[in-house]
Coordinates of C-alpha atoms in Angstrom, one line a residue:
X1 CA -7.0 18.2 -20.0
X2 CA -9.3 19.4 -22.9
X3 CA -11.7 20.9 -21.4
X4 CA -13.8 20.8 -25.8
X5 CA -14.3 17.4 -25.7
X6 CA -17.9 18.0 -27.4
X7 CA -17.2 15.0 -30.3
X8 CA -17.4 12.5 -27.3
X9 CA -21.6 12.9 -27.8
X10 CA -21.8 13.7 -31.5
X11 CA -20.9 10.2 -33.2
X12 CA -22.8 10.3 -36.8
X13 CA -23.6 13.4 -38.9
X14 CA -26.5 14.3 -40.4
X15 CA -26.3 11.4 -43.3
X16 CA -25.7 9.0 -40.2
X17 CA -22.3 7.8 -41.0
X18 CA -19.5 7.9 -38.4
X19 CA -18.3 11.8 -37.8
X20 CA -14.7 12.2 -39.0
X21 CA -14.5 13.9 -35.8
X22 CA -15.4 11.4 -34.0
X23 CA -13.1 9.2 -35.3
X24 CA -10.1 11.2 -34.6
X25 CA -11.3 11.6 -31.0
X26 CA -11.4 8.1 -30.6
X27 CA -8.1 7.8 -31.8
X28 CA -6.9 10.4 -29.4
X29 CA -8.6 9.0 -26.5
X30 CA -7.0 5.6 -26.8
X31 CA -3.3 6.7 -27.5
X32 CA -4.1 9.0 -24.3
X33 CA -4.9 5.5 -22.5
X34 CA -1.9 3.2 -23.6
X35 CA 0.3 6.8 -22.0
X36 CA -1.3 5.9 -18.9
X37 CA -0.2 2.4 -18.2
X38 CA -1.2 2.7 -14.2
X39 CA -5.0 3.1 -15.3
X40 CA -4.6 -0.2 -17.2
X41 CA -5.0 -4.0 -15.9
X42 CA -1.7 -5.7 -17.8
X43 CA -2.7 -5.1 -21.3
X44 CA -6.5 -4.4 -20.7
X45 CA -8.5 -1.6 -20.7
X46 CA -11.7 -0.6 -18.6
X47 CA -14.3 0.2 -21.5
X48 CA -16.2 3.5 -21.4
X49 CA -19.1 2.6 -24.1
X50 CA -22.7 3.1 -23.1
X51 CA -23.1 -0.6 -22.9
X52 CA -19.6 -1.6 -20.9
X53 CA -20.2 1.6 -18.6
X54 CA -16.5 1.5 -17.5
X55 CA -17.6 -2.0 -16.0
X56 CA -15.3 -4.4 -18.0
X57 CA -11.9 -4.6 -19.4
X58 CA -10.8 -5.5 -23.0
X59 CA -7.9 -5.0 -25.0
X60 CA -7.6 -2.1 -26.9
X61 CA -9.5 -3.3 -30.5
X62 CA -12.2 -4.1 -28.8
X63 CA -12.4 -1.0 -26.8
X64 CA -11.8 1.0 -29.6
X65 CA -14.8 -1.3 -32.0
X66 CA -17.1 -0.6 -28.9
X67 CA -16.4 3.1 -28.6
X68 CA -17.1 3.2 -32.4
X69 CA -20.0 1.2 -32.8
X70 CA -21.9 2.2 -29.0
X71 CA -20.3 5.7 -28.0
X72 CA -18.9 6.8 -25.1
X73 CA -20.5 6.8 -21.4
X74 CA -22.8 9.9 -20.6
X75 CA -20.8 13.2 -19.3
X76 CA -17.7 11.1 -19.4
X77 CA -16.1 14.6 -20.2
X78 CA -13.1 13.8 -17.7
X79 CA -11.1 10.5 -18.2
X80 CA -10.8 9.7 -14.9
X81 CA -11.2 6.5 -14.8
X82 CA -7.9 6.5 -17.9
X83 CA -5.4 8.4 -15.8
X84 CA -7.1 11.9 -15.9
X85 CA -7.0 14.0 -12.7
X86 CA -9.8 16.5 -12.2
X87 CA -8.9 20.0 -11.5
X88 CA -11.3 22.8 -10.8
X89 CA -11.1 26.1 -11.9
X90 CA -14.5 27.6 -11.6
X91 CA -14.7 28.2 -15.1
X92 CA -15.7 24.6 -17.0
X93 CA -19.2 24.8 -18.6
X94 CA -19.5 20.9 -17.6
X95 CA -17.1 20.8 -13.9
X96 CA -20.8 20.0 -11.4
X97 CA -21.9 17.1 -13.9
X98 CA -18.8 15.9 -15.0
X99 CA -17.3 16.2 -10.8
X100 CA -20.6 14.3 -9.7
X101 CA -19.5 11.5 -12.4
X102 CA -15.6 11.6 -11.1
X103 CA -16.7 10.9 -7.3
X104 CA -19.8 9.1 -7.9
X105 CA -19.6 6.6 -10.8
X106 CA -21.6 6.6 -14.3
X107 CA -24.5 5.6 -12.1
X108 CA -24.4 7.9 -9.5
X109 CA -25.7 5.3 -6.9
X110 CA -22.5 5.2 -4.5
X111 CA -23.1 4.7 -0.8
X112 CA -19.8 6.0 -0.1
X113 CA -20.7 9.5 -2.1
X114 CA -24.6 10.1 -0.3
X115 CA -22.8 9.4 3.5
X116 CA -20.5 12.3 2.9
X117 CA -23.3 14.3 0.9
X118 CA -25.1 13.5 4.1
X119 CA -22.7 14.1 6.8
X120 CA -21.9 17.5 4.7
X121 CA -18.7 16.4 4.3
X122 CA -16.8 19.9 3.5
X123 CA -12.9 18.2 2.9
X124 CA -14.1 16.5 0.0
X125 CA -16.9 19.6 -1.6
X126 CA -15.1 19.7 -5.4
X127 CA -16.1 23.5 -5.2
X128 CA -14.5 24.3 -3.0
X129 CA -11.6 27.4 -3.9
X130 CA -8.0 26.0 -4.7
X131 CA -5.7 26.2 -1.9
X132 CA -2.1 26.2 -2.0
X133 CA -0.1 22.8 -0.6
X134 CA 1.2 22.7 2.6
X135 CA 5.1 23.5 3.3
X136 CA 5.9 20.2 3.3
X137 CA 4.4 19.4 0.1
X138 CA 5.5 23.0 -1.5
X139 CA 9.1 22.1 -0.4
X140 CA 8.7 18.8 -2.7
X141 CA 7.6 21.0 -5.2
X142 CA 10.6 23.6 -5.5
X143 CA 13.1 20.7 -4.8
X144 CA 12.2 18.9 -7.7
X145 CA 11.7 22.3 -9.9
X146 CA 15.4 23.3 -9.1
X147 CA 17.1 19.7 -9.6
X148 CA 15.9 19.5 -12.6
X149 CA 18.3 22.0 -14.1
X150 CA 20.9 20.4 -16.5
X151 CA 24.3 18.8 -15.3
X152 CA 26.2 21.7 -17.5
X153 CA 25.0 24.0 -20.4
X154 CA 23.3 22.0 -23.1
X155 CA 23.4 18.5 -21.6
X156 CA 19.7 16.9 -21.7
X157 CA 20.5 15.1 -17.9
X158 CA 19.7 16.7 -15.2
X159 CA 21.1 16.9 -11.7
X160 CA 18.1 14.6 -9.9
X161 CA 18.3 12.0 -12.6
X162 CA 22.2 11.7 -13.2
X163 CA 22.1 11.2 -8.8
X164 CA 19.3 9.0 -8.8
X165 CA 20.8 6.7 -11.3
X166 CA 24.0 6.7 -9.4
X167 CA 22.5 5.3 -6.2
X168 CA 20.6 2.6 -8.4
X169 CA 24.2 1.5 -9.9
X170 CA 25.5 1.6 -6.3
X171 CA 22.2 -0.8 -4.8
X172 CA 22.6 -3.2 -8.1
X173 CA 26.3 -3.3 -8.2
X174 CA 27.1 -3.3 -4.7
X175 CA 29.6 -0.9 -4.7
X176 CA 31.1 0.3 -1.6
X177 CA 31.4 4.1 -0.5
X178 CA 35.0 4.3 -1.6
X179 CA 33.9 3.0 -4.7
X180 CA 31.2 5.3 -5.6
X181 CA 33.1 8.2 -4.4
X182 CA 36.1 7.5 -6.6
X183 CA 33.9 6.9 -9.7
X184 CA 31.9 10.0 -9.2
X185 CA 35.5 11.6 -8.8
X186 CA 36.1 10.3 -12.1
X187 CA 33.0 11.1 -14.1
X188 CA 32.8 14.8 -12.4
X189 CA 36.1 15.3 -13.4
X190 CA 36.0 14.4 -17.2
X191 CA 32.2 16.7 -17.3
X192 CA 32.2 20.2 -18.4
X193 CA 33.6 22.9 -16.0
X194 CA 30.8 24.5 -14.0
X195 CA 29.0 20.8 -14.1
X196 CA 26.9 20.2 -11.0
X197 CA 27.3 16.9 -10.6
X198 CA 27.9 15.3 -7.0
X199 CA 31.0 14.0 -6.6
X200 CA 30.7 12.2 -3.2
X201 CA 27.9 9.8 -1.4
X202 CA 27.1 12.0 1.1
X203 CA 26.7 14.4 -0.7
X204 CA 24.3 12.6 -3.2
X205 CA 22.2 11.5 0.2
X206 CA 21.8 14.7 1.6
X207 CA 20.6 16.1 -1.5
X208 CA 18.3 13.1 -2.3
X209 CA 17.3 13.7 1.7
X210 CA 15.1 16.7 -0.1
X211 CA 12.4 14.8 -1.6
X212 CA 11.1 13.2 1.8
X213 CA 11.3 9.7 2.2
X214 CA 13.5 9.4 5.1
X215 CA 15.2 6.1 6.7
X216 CA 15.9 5.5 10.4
X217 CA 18.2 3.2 11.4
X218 CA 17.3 2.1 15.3
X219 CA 19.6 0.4 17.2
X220 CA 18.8 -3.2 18.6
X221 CA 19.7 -5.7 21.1
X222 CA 21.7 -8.2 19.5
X223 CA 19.3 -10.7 21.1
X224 CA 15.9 -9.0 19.8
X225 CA 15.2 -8.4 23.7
X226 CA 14.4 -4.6 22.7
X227 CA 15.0 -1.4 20.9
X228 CA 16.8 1.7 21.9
X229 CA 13.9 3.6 20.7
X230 CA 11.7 6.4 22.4
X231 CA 12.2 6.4 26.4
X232 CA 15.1 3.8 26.0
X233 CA 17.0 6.0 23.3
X234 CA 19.7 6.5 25.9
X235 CA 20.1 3.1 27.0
X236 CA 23.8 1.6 26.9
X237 CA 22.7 -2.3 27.2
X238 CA 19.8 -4.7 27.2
X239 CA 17.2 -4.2 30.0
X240 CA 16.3 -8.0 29.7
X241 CA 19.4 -9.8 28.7
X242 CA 22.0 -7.0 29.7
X243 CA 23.8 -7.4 26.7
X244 CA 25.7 -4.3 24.9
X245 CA 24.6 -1.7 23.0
X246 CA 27.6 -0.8 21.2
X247 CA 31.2 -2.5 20.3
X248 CA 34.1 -0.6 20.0
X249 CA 35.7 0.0 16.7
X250 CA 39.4 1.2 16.3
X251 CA 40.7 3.0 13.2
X252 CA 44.0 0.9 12.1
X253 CA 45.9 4.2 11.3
X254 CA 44.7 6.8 13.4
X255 CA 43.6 4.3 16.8
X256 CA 40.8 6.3 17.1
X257 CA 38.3 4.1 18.8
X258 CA 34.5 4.3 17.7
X259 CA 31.4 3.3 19.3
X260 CA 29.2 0.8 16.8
X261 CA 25.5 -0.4 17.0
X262 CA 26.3 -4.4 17.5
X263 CA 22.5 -4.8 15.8
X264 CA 20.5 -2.1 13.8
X265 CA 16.8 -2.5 12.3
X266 CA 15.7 0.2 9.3
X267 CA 11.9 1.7 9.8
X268 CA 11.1 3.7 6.8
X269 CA 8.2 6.1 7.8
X270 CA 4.5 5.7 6.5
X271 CA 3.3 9.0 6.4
X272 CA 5.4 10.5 3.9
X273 CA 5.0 7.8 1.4
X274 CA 1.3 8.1 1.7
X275 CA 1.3 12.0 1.3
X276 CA 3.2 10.6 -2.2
X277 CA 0.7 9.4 -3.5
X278 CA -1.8 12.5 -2.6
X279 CA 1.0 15.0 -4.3
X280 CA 1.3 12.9 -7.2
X281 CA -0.9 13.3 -10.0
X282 CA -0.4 9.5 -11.2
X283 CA -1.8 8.3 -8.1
X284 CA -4.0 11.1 -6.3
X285 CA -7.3 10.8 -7.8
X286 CA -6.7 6.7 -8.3
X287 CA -6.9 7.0 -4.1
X288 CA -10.7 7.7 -4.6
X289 CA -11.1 4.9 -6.8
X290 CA -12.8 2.4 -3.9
X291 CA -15.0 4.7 -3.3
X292 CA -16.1 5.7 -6.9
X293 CA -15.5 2.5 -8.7
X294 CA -18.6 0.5 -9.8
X295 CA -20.0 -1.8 -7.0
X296 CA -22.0 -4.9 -8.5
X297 CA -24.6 -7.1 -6.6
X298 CA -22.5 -10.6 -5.3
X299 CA -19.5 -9.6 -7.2
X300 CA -16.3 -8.6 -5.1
X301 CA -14.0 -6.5 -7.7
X302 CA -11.9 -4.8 -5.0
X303 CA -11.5 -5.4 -1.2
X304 CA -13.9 -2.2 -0.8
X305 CA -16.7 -4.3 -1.8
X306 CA -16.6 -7.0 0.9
X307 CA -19.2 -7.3 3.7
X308 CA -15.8 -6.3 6.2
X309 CA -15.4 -2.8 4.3
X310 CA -19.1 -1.8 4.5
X311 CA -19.2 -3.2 8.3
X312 CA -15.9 -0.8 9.2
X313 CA -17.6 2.0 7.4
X314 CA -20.7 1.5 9.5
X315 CA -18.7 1.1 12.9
X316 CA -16.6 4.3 12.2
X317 CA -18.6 7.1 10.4
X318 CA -16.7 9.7 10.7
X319 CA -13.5 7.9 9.3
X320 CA -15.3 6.9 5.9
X321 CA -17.0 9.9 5.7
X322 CA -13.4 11.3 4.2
X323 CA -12.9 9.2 1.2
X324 CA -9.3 10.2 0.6
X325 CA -8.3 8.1 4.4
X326 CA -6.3 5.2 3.5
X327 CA -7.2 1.3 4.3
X328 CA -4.2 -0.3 4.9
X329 CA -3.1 -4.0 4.8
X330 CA 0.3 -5.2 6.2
X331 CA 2.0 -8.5 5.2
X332 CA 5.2 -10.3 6.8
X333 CA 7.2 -13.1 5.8
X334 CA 10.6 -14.2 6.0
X335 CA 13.5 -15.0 3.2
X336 CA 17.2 -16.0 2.9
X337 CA 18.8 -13.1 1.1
X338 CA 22.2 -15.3 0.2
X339 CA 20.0 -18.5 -0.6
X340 CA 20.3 -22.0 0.7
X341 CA 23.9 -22.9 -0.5
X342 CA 24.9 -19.4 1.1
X343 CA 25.5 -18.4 4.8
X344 CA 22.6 -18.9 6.7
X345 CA 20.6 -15.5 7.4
X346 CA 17.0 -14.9 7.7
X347 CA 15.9 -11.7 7.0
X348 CA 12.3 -10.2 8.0
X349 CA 10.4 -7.2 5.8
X350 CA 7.3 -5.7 6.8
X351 CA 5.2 -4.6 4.2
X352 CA 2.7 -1.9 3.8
X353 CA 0.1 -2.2 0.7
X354 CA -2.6 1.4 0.6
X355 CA -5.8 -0.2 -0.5
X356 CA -7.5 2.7 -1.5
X357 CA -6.2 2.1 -5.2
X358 CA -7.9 0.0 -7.9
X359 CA -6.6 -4.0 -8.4
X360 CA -4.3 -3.6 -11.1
X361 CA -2.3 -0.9 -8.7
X362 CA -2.1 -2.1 -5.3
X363 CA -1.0 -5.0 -6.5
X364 CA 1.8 -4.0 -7.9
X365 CA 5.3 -3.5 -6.4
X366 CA 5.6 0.4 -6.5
X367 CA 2.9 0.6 -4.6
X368 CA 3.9 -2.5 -1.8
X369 CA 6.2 0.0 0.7
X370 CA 8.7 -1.7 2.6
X371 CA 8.1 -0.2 6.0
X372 CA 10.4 -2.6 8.4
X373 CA 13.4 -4.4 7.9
X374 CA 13.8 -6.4 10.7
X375 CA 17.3 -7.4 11.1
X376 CA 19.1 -11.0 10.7
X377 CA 20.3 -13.5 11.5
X378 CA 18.0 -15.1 13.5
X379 CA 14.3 -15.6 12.9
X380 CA 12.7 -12.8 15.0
X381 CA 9.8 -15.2 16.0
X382 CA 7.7 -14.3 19.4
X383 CA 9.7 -11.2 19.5
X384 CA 8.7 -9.4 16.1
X385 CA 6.1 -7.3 18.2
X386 CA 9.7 -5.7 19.2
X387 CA 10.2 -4.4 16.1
X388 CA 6.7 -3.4 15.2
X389 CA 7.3 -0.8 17.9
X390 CA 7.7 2.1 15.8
X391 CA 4.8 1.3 13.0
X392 CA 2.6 0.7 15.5
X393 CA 3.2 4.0 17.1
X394 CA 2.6 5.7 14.0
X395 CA -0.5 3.9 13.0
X396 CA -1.9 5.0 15.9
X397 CA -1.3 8.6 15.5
X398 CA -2.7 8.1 12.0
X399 CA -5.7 6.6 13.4
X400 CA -6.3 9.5 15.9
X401 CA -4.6 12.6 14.2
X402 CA -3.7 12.4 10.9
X403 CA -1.3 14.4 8.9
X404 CA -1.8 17.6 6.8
X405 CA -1.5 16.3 3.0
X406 CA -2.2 18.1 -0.3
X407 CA -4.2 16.4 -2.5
X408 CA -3.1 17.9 -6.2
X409 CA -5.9 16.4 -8.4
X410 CA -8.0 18.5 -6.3
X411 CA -6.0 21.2 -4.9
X412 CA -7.1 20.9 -1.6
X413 CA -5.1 20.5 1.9
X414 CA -6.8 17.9 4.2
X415 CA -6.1 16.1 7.3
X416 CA -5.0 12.5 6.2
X417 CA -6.0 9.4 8.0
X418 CA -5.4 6.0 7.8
X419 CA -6.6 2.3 9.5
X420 CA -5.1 -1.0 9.3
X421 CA -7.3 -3.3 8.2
X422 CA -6.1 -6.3 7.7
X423 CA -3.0 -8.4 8.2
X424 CA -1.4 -11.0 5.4
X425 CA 0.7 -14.0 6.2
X426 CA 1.0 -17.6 6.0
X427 CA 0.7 -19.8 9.4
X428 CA 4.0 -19.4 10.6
X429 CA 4.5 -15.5 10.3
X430 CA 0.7 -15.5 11.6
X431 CA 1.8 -17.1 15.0
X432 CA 4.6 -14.5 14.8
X433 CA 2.0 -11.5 14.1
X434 CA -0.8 -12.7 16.3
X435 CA 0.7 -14.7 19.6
X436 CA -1.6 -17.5 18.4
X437 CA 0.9 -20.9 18.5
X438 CA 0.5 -22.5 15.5
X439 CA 1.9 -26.2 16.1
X440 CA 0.1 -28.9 18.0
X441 CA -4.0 -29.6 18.7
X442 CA -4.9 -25.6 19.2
X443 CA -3.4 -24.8 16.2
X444 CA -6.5 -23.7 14.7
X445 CA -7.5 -20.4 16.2
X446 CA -11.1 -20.6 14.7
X447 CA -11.4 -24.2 16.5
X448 CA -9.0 -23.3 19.3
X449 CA -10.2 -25.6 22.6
X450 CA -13.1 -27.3 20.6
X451 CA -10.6 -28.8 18.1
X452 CA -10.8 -32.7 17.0
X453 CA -6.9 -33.1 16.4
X454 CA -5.6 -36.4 17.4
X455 CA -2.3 -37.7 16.9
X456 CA -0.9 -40.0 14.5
X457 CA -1.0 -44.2 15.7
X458 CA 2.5 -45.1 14.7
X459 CA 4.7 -42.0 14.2
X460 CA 3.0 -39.4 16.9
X461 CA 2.7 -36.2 15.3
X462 CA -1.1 -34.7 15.6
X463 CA -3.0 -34.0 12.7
X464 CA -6.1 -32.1 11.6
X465 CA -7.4 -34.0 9.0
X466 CA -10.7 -34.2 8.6
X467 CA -11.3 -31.9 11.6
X468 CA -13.5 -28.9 9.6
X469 CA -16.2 -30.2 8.1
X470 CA -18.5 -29.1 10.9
X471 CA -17.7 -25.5 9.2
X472 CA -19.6 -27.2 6.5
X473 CA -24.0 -26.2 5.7
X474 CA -26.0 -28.4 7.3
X475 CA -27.5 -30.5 4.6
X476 CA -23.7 -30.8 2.5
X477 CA -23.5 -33.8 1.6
X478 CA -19.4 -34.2 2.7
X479 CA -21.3 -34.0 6.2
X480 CA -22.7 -37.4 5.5
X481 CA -19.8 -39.0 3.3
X482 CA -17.7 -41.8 5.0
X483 CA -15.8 -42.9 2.6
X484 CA -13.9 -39.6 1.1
X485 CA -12.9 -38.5 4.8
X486 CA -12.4 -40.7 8.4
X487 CA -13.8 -44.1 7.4
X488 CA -17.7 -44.7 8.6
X489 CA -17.8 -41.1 10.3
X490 CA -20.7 -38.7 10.1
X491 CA -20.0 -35.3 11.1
X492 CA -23.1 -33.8 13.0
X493 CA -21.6 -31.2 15.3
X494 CA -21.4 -27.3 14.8
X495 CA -18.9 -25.4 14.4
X496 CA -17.7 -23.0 17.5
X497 CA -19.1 -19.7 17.6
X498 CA -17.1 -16.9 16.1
X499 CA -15.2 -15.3 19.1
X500 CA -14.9 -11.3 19.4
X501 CA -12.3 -9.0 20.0
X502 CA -14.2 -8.5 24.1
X503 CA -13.9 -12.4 24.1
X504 CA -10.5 -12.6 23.3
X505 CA -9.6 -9.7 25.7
X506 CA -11.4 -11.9 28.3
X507 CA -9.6 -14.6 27.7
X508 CA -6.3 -13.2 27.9
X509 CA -7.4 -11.8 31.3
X510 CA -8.4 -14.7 32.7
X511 CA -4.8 -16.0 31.9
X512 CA -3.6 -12.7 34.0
X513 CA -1.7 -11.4 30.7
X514 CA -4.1 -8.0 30.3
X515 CA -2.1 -5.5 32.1
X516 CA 0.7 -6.4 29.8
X517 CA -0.8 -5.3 26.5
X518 CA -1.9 -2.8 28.7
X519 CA 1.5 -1.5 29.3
X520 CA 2.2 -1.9 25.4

């Protein structure tokens, strides 16, 4: 960062023309944005003039006429908002006014901000003294630091990349082991003496294994009855169905004879992806952003703005009081990986999006983590909740522990949280998800027993139509329409009350199902 950034405030000269320096400043500033594609919307770019306040988003002319002709923001001395991290060395003439703009916003009116002011909030005080990063996150560190030495003397590849580009070849290309260990044979062999390049798979995982984002593979029943997971680790068959655990393989040349998983599901763990984005300085001080962002009266920019953030913020204090703990949303849905004209297999990923970023990140793929890959060929149905097993074991410890995490854009160690806020799907994968059936007259869980479905007259199957507009206002005028809807009806009724999570809980033990999710 250029910490003599003085130009930003002196736009004319003396005679009241345009400073030269200014000019070039603005020049720099926006080829410093397009280098920072992650703090842009597509092609867009939030505008920082004392009339756009970092509020809107325009392409780069405009930006660049509004910069020229208004200025820049007041103490926008740190880019934050255009892919600059603050870091604090005790030393910067401007770090308390231009910090209080980074965490606050240009108007420094945030809620979010005065609740941790106000709770004293020490894990997020800027001035507090640099720390060092955890083991784990110094381990990152020094792997990436010594693979990036070359493949041999002079060569402008180095070891990480020539691997990582190796196991992309072998997802795209399909290749089997044999396959990639006879063409990194190859290759190795026709490098340099003294090269370090890999020559085997293995070998390439294990050293990949070093950056931290592990894979497990957990075995399954073959029937999705269970997992052989935690207490059932050691199981040899199905509790429920008592089919096996493994089959036997048997080496043609050698007989040797092998135990085999029959069914295997992949969790990818959460944690260590979300520490990522906390040791990355792409992404760490973007994970503030819902908290720093600008918040406008009736206008919902970001999830963080809606009446169900600001509610979960009220109901847990001590949670949002750490802006750097992560909202989390998961989604689930099913495809056919070999398409229809293929062999029939429905395959099931579980996705994990961090909602802390701004729009035009969370909503893009990097930053979508497949957590669960729930295995085909089957439709997993009722019995997903099997497979959720192992991410909803550690969402709760994230909800109730947290994980040490370094945070490099301000060089401070802090406990990690996270919450799942919400869940995505369409209706099918909702049944799935929720245990709510989906088909026939309670197919509506907002309705539920106070539904008006009715079955069709000549083929049977029930319908909902025209069953909502009680969810209508009063005095719509849809309410009073009988033409547009059921013929020479006129909807009067309310609609149900809205049922809480005690309600449902009640339900569910008048039905004598409690102590199971109990045992859950």
């Amino acid at each position: 960062m250029n910490n003599n950034r003085s130009w930003m405030y002196e736009r004319t000269d003396e005679s009241g023309f345009l400073n030269s320096l200014f000019i070039s400043g603005v020049e720099e500033f926006m080829n410093h944005v397009i280098s920072q594609p992650t703090s842009m919307n597509g092609t867009s770019i939030q505008c920082p003039c004392t009339k756009c306040k970092n509020r809107k988003f325009w392409n780069s002319d405009i930006v660049k006429l509004h910069l020229l002709k208004n200025g820049f923001v007041r103490d926008y001395y740190i880019w934050s908002r255009h892919g600059e991290s603050y870091i604090f060395n005790g030393n910067e003439d401007q770090s308390s006014a231009n910090y209080s703009n980074v965490a606050r916003g240009t108007d420094g009116n945030n809620l979010m901000y005065n609740m941790v002011i106000d709770a004293g909030g020490p894990s997020f005080d800027p001035h507090r003294s640099e720390e060092m990063p955890n083991a784990e996150a110094q381990n990152i560190y020094n792997m990436l630091n010594s693979s990036e030495r070359e493949l041999y003397d002079g060569c402008e590849t180095s070891q990480l990349a020539a691997m990582a580009q190796m196991l992309s070849l072998k997802s795209d290309h399909h290749w089997s082991e044999a396959c990639y260990d006879q063409t990194s044979q190859f290759i190795k062999g026709i490098l340099p003496k003294d090269n370090t390049f890999l020559d085997s798979f293995y070998g390439t995982k294990k050293h990949m294994e070093g950056l931290g984002l592990p894979s497990i593979h957990i075995d399954c029943c073959v029937n999705g009855c269970m997992i052989y997971w935690n207490e059932d680790i050691d199981m040899e068959s199905c509790k429920f169905c008592s089919k096996p655990r493994y089959k036997i393989r048997v080496n043609r040349s050698t007989r040797e004879r092998k135990k085999v998983a029959v069914q295997r599901m992949i969790y990818f763990p959460l944690a260590p992806r979300l520490q990522r984005l906390y040791a990355s300085p792409t992404t760490a001080a973007h994970m503030r952003w819902h908290a720093d962002h600008y918040k406008e009266d009736g206008v919902m920019h970001h999830c963080s703005d809606s009446g169900e953030w600001r509610q979960f913020d009220r109901a847990h204090p001590l949670f949002s009081s750490e802006v750097r703990n992560v909202r989390l949303g998961l989604s689930a849905d099913g495809f056919q990986p070999f398409g229809s004209s293929g062999k029939q297999y429905s395959s099931w990923p579980i996705i994990v999006t961090p909602y802390n970023l701004p729009p035009w990140m969370c909503s893009k793929e990097e930053y979508m983590f497949l957590s669960i890959l729930v295995p085909g060929p089957r439709n997993p149905k009722q019995k997903i909740d099997v497979f959720l097993q192992p991410l909803i074991s550690e969402l709760k410890m994230l909800w109730e522990v947290g994980v040490e995490t370094w945070d490099t854009s301000l060089k401070q160690n802090f406990q990690m949280r996270a919450a799942l806020m919400w869940t995505i799907s369409d209706f099918p994968a909702y049944s799935m998800l929720s245990g709510w059936k989906t088909a026939g007259h309670l197919a509506c869980p907002h309705c539920a027993h106070e539904h008006d479905a009715y079955n069709l007259k000549h083929g049977g199957k029930p319908t909902w139509f025209d069953n909502h507009r009680k969810f209508l206002p009063a005095n719509h005028p849809f309410r009073k329409n009988k033409n547009w809807f059921t013929k020479g009806k006129v909807v009067s009724e309310f609609p149900p009350p809205i049922r809480t999570g005690e309600d449902v809980l009640q339900e569910i033990e008048s039905l004598g199902f409690l102590h199971l999710f109990q045992l859950l």
